[in-house]
Amino acid sequence: LLVVQLKLKMSRRGPQEPPHLPALPVIGSLLSLRSPHPPHVHFKELQQKYGQTYSLMMGSHSVIIVNQHTHAKEVLLKKGKTFAGRPRTVTTDILTRDGKDIAFGDYSATWRFHRKIVHGALCMFGEGSASIEKIICAEAQSLCAVLSEAAAAGLALDLSPELTRAVTNVVCSLCFNSTYCRGDPEFEGMLHYSQGIVDTVAKDSLVDIFPWLQIFPNANLHLLKQCVSVRDKLLQKKYDEHKADYSDHVQRDLLDALVRAKRSAENNNTAEISAESVGLSEDHLLMTVGDIFGAGVETTTTVLKWAITYLIHYPQVQRCIQEELDSKVGGDRSPQLSDRGSLPYLEATIREVLRIRPVAPLLIPHVALSDTSIGDFAVRKGTRVIINLWSLHHDEREWRNPELFDPGRFLNSEGTGLTIPSPSYLPFGAGLRVCLGEALAKMELFLFLSWILQRFTLSVPPGHSLPSLEGKFASSVNRQLGDSMPRSFLVKKHQSGSKKSNHGGLKSESQETSCNTHEDSLLHINNPPHHYRPAYSPQPQTMSSSSCMLSVRTDQLYLPSSPKTYPLSLIDPYSEAYSKCPEDDYKPERSCTKVDMEIQCVTPNPTRRESLLAPCIPVLALFPAVPPSSTSSSQDHFECLDCHKKYLSFSGLPKHKQLHCEWSSKKYFSCKYCEKEYSSLGALKMHIRTHTLPCVCKLCGKAFSRPWLLQGHIRTHTGEKPFSCLHCSRAFADRSNLRAHLQTHSEVKKYQCASCFKTFSRISLLAKHQEAGCPLS
Ligand code: HEM
């Protein structure tokens, strides 16, 4: 009887708490979190003891760590709305004026509306004349020019700030319609404060775990406040300038688009919209721009640095990309976004960089907004949830040899099309909180890398060791985007024998042999969980630099390290300096390492460079779909990341993704922009138009979800009123307005109050009556 009773009791108990790390009062699990490794690596290790999903205490906060993709997708997609909260911390409150941005703003109606208009503004902006592709290509062009010029003049150059500058300039053009030259004081100031914010916010800060520590002097917080106040002055200045010469008819940049979207939403008199737009202040718009700088610059620059670092380690990969570029783009024009479909190996390399070194290895912490569960585990309201992307991207059950850099894993067996070999891949997150800049980042990565690799070969000259592949983790458990980034490295431009790439000649070189040798060794791995493409299998460069010599480009960049170079380290070598130095002595990292990178020219090739620097750049939308490869013959080129559904044509995939596929066995159609769910795909499609607002008025830029709404709106410009009343002389621009008007002539008023039986000609009048409080209700 006792056993039966116990069993009954247990079956009634419901979901269990996840296994948890030991915790002490006040400090929580801090003692168990001490590790020489960065948090994401340590969290992965802790799986051995506690399982893939476990919990710990950060001070008084309960935190769940998720290390597997099924639970991750449950949090991000299936229960996206329940887990859409963000924790508030001391540093993010300083940074975002108490969460008035998107990334750290807690989930609410205002946040939803905010994200919706920013998303819409980004989409609309891309359709304007200042296309984002044009902006990125202009920056890629000046980046390559700087590299070539420095090389021609034999000057030393620090590549790291050049990449930061290029990416920052893209964001400046996008947000403010302004680009800056090197040395421009405003631009240098911007780089300086951005770096200060990244460096201070990214540091482990006890004050975020124990907010009461604020009462003590804190150099980091002080520095952060200083950088934020410089940023805010600049943002305010830009905002005031924009407001002063704002016009409904011209859209110069994202700030214009945001102002317009906010105004048009406020003027749109549907009850739902006006309720949501309440509370969306100028602060929100300013913090949005702050977010785009904060989330858009460091992340993209870091990925570019990782890509370059890996390409030096894996020269075969670099050569394969260059061969692809030479055959698909050639040397007479520069790469453009429409080449993406025909450069699958470059795309696969970008995916592999994002997998092996996820720039936000812990995403941004999510918070459960109500009592819920993850798998079989109970989760209480207010629990913070950390998705350990590092574990997902290095899961041995999902990825064969996850520590190996192998772009081939993202290619189909023919090597002609792209694929996602595992559902355990979420470099930009997913669901309601998916990265807002995913499309922009992908465009930047593609264009910058293709432009550089078309012109330069990156390698380490003899006598120098390769840059380390270890990263620097710069984020704490309870904070924002982490980043594990490569440190600075040296770059040298070097002589090349031929004007054109001579890949034929390369075949006989030792590098080619090593590529094949490695192919053999990789083929010995048993039980491949996914397809494998040996022809593109890379081999890590050995640390002997003599084997790195390649001469496949006219211009060759060398990336040696030097005694001055800081090694890639898990610990920020400057952190001590920051905490000790008064703010006035603060020097951003790039200035500390300026001497570390150099490009030295031996033989510039002006003829070829000249033709490359005058590209023909088409105007494209901000979020264009990647076109299919014209040469592709594969049956499964395009695969959905979430449900692995495969598409023959490229056009099928974005459509499917836009509607956010049903990734689990449960059937539901959820909106990727908000929490709404529909049981039919058709209904979801209709709903999604209210986010994307595809029908844009050419006269004023106001956007609508349906063509007929746009048609009606255009009549407000033309004055046309095609719908006239048969009873009186009144005419209307809109059929629905005529219909409502006809009610005023009707003997029978259709809309009756259920309480007092008074009738009304319009439903809006009945609603008003009820809202005002029907005396009998
Ligand atoms: C390669 C570059 C980038 C990577 C790998 C990346 C990755 C991510 C990740 C993993 C998240 C967190 C998702 C979550 O918490 O669930 C995120 C959020 C975000 N990202 Fe990015 N990002 C990149 C570039 C950008 C750019 C260029 C922008 C600017 C337009 C941007 C804007 C944002 C914003 C606003 C959020 C917060 C979204 C929200 O909380 O609703 N990101 N990103």
PDB file of C-alpha atoms in Angstrom, residues 328-485:
ATOM      1  CA  LYS A 328      32.272  32.846 -60.864  1.00  0.00           C
ATOM      2  CA  VAL A 329      33.091  36.558 -60.572  1.00  0.00           C
ATOM      3  CA  GLY A 330      36.410  36.932 -62.359  1.00  0.00           C
ATOM      4  CA  GLY A 331      38.778  39.850 -62.035  1.00  0.00           C
ATOM      5  CA  ASP A 332      37.037  42.542 -64.048  1.00  0.00           C
ATOM      6  CA  ARG A 333      34.346  43.427 -61.575  1.00  0.00           C
ATOM      7  CA  SER A 334      33.830  43.257 -57.823  1.00  0.00           C
ATOM      8  CA  PRO A 335      31.591  40.720 -56.099  1.00  0.00           C
ATOM      9  CA  GLN A 336      28.028  41.773 -55.425  1.00  0.00           C
ATOM     10  CA  LEU A 337      25.169  40.339 -53.417  1.00  0.00           C
ATOM     11  CA  SER A 338      23.658  38.670 -56.437  1.00  0.00           C
ATOM     12  CA  ASP A 339      26.792  36.477 -56.562  1.00  0.00           C
ATOM     13  CA  ARG A 340      25.921  34.819 -53.264  1.00  0.00           C
ATOM     14  CA  GLY A 341      24.074  31.956 -54.897  1.00  0.00           C
ATOM     15  CA  SER A 342      27.026  31.125 -57.107  1.00  0.00           C
ATOM     16  CA  LEU A 343      29.642  31.263 -54.331  1.00  0.00           C
ATOM     17  CA  PRO A 344      28.487  28.432 -52.047  1.00  0.00           C
ATOM     18  CA  TYR A 345      31.952  27.693 -50.715  1.00  0.00           C
ATOM     19  CA  LEU A 346      32.401  31.232 -49.415  1.00  0.00           C
ATOM     20  CA  GLU A 347      28.922  31.093 -47.876  1.00  0.00           C
ATOM     21  CA  ALA A 348      29.735  27.717 -46.307  1.00  0.00           C
ATOM     22  CA  THR A 349      32.932  29.183 -44.861  1.00  0.00           C
ATOM     23  CA  ILE A 350      31.006  32.048 -43.290  1.00  0.00           C
ATOM     24  CA  ARG A 351      28.551  29.571 -41.769  1.00  0.00           C
ATOM     25  CA  GLU A 352      31.409  27.486 -40.425  1.00  0.00           C
ATOM     26  CA  VAL A 353      33.048  30.545 -38.831  1.00  0.00           C
ATOM     27  CA  LEU A 354      29.719  31.417 -37.184  1.00  0.00           C
ATOM     28  CA  ARG A 355      29.457  27.819 -35.947  1.00  0.00           C
ATOM     29  CA  ILE A 356      32.920  27.253 -34.626  1.00  0.00           C
ATOM     30  CA  ARG A 357      33.290  30.670 -32.999  1.00  0.00           C
ATOM     31  CA  PRO A 358      29.770  31.898 -32.202  1.00  0.00           C
ATOM     32  CA  VAL A 359      30.091  35.563 -31.473  1.00  0.00           C
ATOM     33  CA  ALA A 360      27.348  35.453 -28.853  1.00  0.00           C
ATOM     34  CA  PRO A 361      28.073  32.062 -27.278  1.00  0.00           C
ATOM     35  CA  LEU A 362      25.448  32.552 -24.561  1.00  0.00           C
ATOM     36  CA  LEU A 363      23.008  34.630 -26.636  1.00  0.00           C
ATOM     37  CA  ILE A 364      21.427  37.310 -24.444  1.00  0.00           C
ATOM     38  CA  PRO A 365      19.801  35.850 -21.320  1.00  0.00           C
ATOM     39  CA  HIS A 366      16.066  35.185 -21.588  1.00  0.00           C
ATOM     40  CA  VAL A 367      13.614  35.336 -18.679  1.00  0.00           C
ATOM     41  CA  ALA A 368      10.529  33.156 -18.095  1.00  0.00           C
ATOM     42  CA  LEU A 369       7.504  35.444 -17.896  1.00  0.00           C
ATOM     43  CA  SER A 370       5.296  32.822 -16.236  1.00  0.00           C
ATOM     44  CA  ASP A 371       5.571  29.409 -14.604  1.00  0.00           C
ATOM     45  CA  THR A 372       6.354  26.974 -17.400  1.00  0.00           C
ATOM     46  CA  SER A 373       8.588  24.046 -18.309  1.00  0.00           C
ATOM     47  CA  ILE A 374      11.525  23.083 -20.501  1.00  0.00           C
ATOM     48  CA  GLY A 375      11.271  19.455 -21.527  1.00  0.00           C
ATOM     49  CA  ASP A 376      10.333  17.618 -18.332  1.00  0.00           C
ATOM     50  CA  PHE A 377      11.728  20.322 -16.075  1.00  0.00           C
ATOM     51  CA  ALA A 378       9.611  22.849 -14.245  1.00  0.00           C
ATOM     52  CA  VAL A 379      10.625  26.492 -14.667  1.00  0.00           C
ATOM     53  CA  ARG A 380       9.415  29.202 -12.315  1.00  0.00           C
ATOM     54  CA  LYS A 381       8.390  32.671 -13.422  1.00  0.00           C
ATOM     55  CA  GLY A 382      11.377  35.024 -13.336  1.00  0.00           C
ATOM     56  CA  THR A 383      13.972  32.303 -13.946  1.00  0.00           C
ATOM     57  CA  ARG A 384      16.757  33.416 -16.275  1.00  0.00           C
ATOM     58  CA  VAL A 385      17.493  31.054 -19.128  1.00  0.00           C
ATOM     59  CA  ILE A 386      20.846  30.928 -20.849  1.00  0.00           C
ATOM     60  CA  ILE A 387      21.104  29.109 -24.141  1.00  0.00           C
ATOM     61  CA  ASN A 388      24.655  27.882 -24.453  1.00  0.00           C
ATOM     62  CA  LEU A 389      25.176  28.216 -28.185  1.00  0.00           C
ATOM     63  CA  TRP A 390      28.730  27.038 -27.722  1.00  0.00           C
ATOM     64  CA  SER A 391      27.433  23.627 -26.584  1.00  0.00           C
ATOM     65  CA  LEU A 392      24.952  23.497 -29.446  1.00  0.00           C
ATOM     66  CA  HIS A 393      27.619  24.320 -32.028  1.00  0.00           C
ATOM     67  CA  HIS A 394      30.168  21.918 -30.532  1.00  0.00           C
ATOM     68  CA  ASP A 395      27.836  19.027 -29.721  1.00  0.00           C
ATOM     69  CA  GLU A 396      29.634  15.809 -30.699  1.00  0.00           C
ATOM     70  CA  ARG A 397      26.302  14.069 -31.312  1.00  0.00           C
ATOM     71  CA  GLU A 398      25.342  16.662 -33.887  1.00  0.00           C
ATOM     72  CA  TRP A 399      28.623  17.622 -35.521  1.00  0.00           C
ATOM     73  CA  ARG A 400      31.317  15.324 -36.656  1.00  0.00           C
ATOM     74  CA  ASN A 401      34.629  16.471 -35.275  1.00  0.00           C
ATOM     75  CA  PRO A 402      33.162  19.771 -34.027  1.00  0.00           C
ATOM     76  CA  GLU A 403      36.552  21.304 -33.226  1.00  0.00           C
ATOM     77  CA  LEU A 404      37.642  20.986 -36.845  1.00  0.00           C
ATOM     78  CA  PHE A 405      37.144  23.992 -39.092  1.00  0.00           C
ATOM     79  CA  ASP A 406      35.408  22.445 -42.061  1.00  0.00           C
ATOM     80  CA  PRO A 407      33.256  24.563 -44.373  1.00  0.00           C
ATOM     81  CA  GLY A 408      32.512  21.404 -46.379  1.00  0.00           C
ATOM     82  CA  ARG A 409      30.033  20.305 -43.721  1.00  0.00           C
ATOM     83  CA  PHE A 410      27.701  23.066 -44.945  1.00  0.00           C
ATOM     84  CA  LEU A 411      27.815  21.898 -48.558  1.00  0.00           C
ATOM     85  CA  ASN A 412      25.808  19.156 -50.203  1.00  0.00           C
ATOM     86  CA  SER A 413      27.579  16.048 -51.394  1.00  0.00           C
ATOM     87  CA  GLU A 414      28.274  17.566 -54.820  1.00  0.00           C
ATOM     88  CA  GLY A 415      29.687  20.714 -53.269  1.00  0.00           C
ATOM     89  CA  THR A 416      27.394  22.848 -55.388  1.00  0.00           C
ATOM     90  CA  GLY A 417      24.733  23.835 -52.875  1.00  0.00           C
ATOM     91  CA  LEU A 418      24.379  24.834 -49.260  1.00  0.00           C
ATOM     92  CA  THR A 419      22.852  22.832 -46.482  1.00  0.00           C
ATOM     93  CA  ILE A 420      22.502  22.947 -42.693  1.00  0.00           C
ATOM     94  CA  PRO A 421      23.680  19.529 -41.545  1.00  0.00           C
ATOM     95  CA  SER A 422      22.308  19.755 -37.994  1.00  0.00           C
ATOM     96  CA  PRO A 423      19.396  21.434 -36.230  1.00  0.00           C
ATOM     97  CA  SER A 424      21.933  22.406 -33.571  1.00  0.00           C
ATOM     98  CA  TYR A 425      22.908  25.617 -35.379  1.00  0.00           C
ATOM     99  CA  LEU A 426      21.513  28.966 -34.264  1.00  0.00           C
ATOM    100  CA  PRO A 427      24.203  31.651 -34.734  1.00  0.00           C
ATOM    101  CA  PHE A 428      21.621  34.447 -34.694  1.00  0.00           C
ATOM    102  CA  GLY A 429      19.216  32.913 -32.188  1.00  0.00           C
ATOM    103  CA  ALA A 430      15.618  32.234 -33.264  1.00  0.00           C
ATOM    104  CA  GLY A 431      12.028  33.215 -32.630  1.00  0.00           C
ATOM    105  CA  LEU A 432      10.722  36.427 -31.116  1.00  0.00           C
ATOM    106  CA  ARG A 433      14.181  37.538 -30.025  1.00  0.00           C
ATOM    107  CA  VAL A 434      16.046  36.510 -33.152  1.00  0.00           C
ATOM    108  CA  CYS A 435      18.858  38.902 -34.116  1.00  0.00           C
ATOM    109  CA  LEU A 436      17.404  41.951 -35.796  1.00  0.00           C
ATOM    110  CA  GLY A 437      20.506  42.473 -37.913  1.00  0.00           C
ATOM    111  CA  GLU A 438      20.935  38.942 -39.242  1.00  0.00           C
ATOM    112  CA  ALA A 439      20.408  39.878 -42.871  1.00  0.00           C
ATOM    113  CA  LEU A 440      22.581  42.978 -42.618  1.00  0.00           C
ATOM    114  CA  ALA A 441      25.387  41.029 -40.908  1.00  0.00           C
ATOM    115  CA  LYS A 442      25.302  38.292 -43.530  1.00  0.00           C
ATOM    116  CA  MET A 443      25.540  40.859 -46.308  1.00  0.00           C
ATOM    117  CA  GLU A 444      28.495  42.556 -44.652  1.00  0.00           C
ATOM    118  CA  LEU A 445      30.345  39.300 -44.050  1.00  0.00           C
ATOM    119  CA  PHE A 446      29.831  38.186 -47.610  1.00  0.00           C
ATOM    120  CA  LEU A 447      30.781  41.447 -49.272  1.00  0.00           C
ATOM    121  CA  PHE A 448      33.777  42.326 -47.098  1.00  0.00           C
ATOM    122  CA  LEU A 449      35.276  38.847 -47.330  1.00  0.00           C
ATOM    123  CA  SER A 450      34.668  38.438 -51.033  1.00  0.00           C
ATOM    124  CA  TRP A 451      36.146  41.851 -51.818  1.00  0.00           C
ATOM    125  CA  ILE A 452      39.254  41.185 -49.705  1.00  0.00           C
ATOM    126  CA  LEU A 453      39.814  37.650 -50.962  1.00  0.00           C
ATOM    127  CA  GLN A 454      39.338  38.647 -54.568  1.00  0.00           C
ATOM    128  CA  ARG A 455      42.314  40.973 -54.175  1.00  0.00           C
ATOM    129  CA  PHE A 456      44.513  39.570 -51.425  1.00  0.00           C
ATOM    130  CA  THR A 457      45.861  36.332 -50.104  1.00  0.00           C
ATOM    131  CA  LEU A 458      46.286  36.187 -46.354  1.00  0.00           C
ATOM    132  CA  SER A 459      49.193  34.284 -44.944  1.00  0.00           C
ATOM    133  CA  VAL A 460      51.989  34.251 -42.407  1.00  0.00           C
ATOM    134  CA  PRO A 461      55.477  34.967 -43.667  1.00  0.00           C
ATOM    135  CA  PRO A 462      58.346  32.703 -42.818  1.00  0.00           C
ATOM    136  CA  GLY A 463      59.588  32.854 -39.277  1.00  0.00           C
ATOM    137  CA  HIS A 464      56.301  33.932 -37.732  1.00  0.00           C
ATOM    138  CA  SER A 465      53.849  31.808 -35.863  1.00  0.00           C
ATOM    139  CA  LEU A 466      50.148  31.698 -36.625  1.00  0.00           C
ATOM    140  CA  PRO A 467      47.673  33.744 -34.623  1.00  0.00           C
ATOM    141  CA  SER A 468      46.065  31.752 -31.865  1.00  0.00           C
ATOM    142  CA  LEU A 469      42.610  30.275 -32.320  1.00  0.00           C
ATOM    143  CA  GLU A 470      41.729  30.761 -28.688  1.00  0.00           C
ATOM    144  CA  GLY A 471      39.246  33.512 -28.029  1.00  0.00           C
ATOM    145  CA  LYS A 472      38.659  36.169 -25.472  1.00  0.00           C
ATOM    146  CA  PHE A 473      35.378  35.851 -23.686  1.00  0.00           C
ATOM    147  CA  ALA A 474      33.974  39.141 -22.679  1.00  0.00           C
ATOM    148  CA  SER A 475      30.614  38.692 -21.159  1.00  0.00           C
ATOM    149  CA  SER A 476      29.240  37.529 -17.891  1.00  0.00           C
ATOM    150  CA  VAL A 477      26.524  34.976 -17.312  1.00  0.00           C
ATOM    151  CA  ASN A 478      23.813  37.441 -16.617  1.00  0.00           C
ATOM    152  CA  ARG A 479      24.562  39.918 -19.314  1.00  0.00           C
ATOM    153  CA  GLN A 480      24.422  40.789 -22.922  1.00  0.00           C
ATOM    154  CA  LEU A 481      26.094  39.507 -26.042  1.00  0.00           C
ATOM    155  CA  GLY A 482      29.219  37.677 -25.147  1.00  0.00           C
ATOM    156  CA  ASP A 483      32.059  37.642 -27.541  1.00  0.00           C
ATOM    157  CA  SER A 484      34.989  35.452 -27.986  1.00  0.00           C
ATOM    158  CA  MET A 485      37.208  37.310 -30.271  1.00  0.00           C
TER     159      MET A 485
END
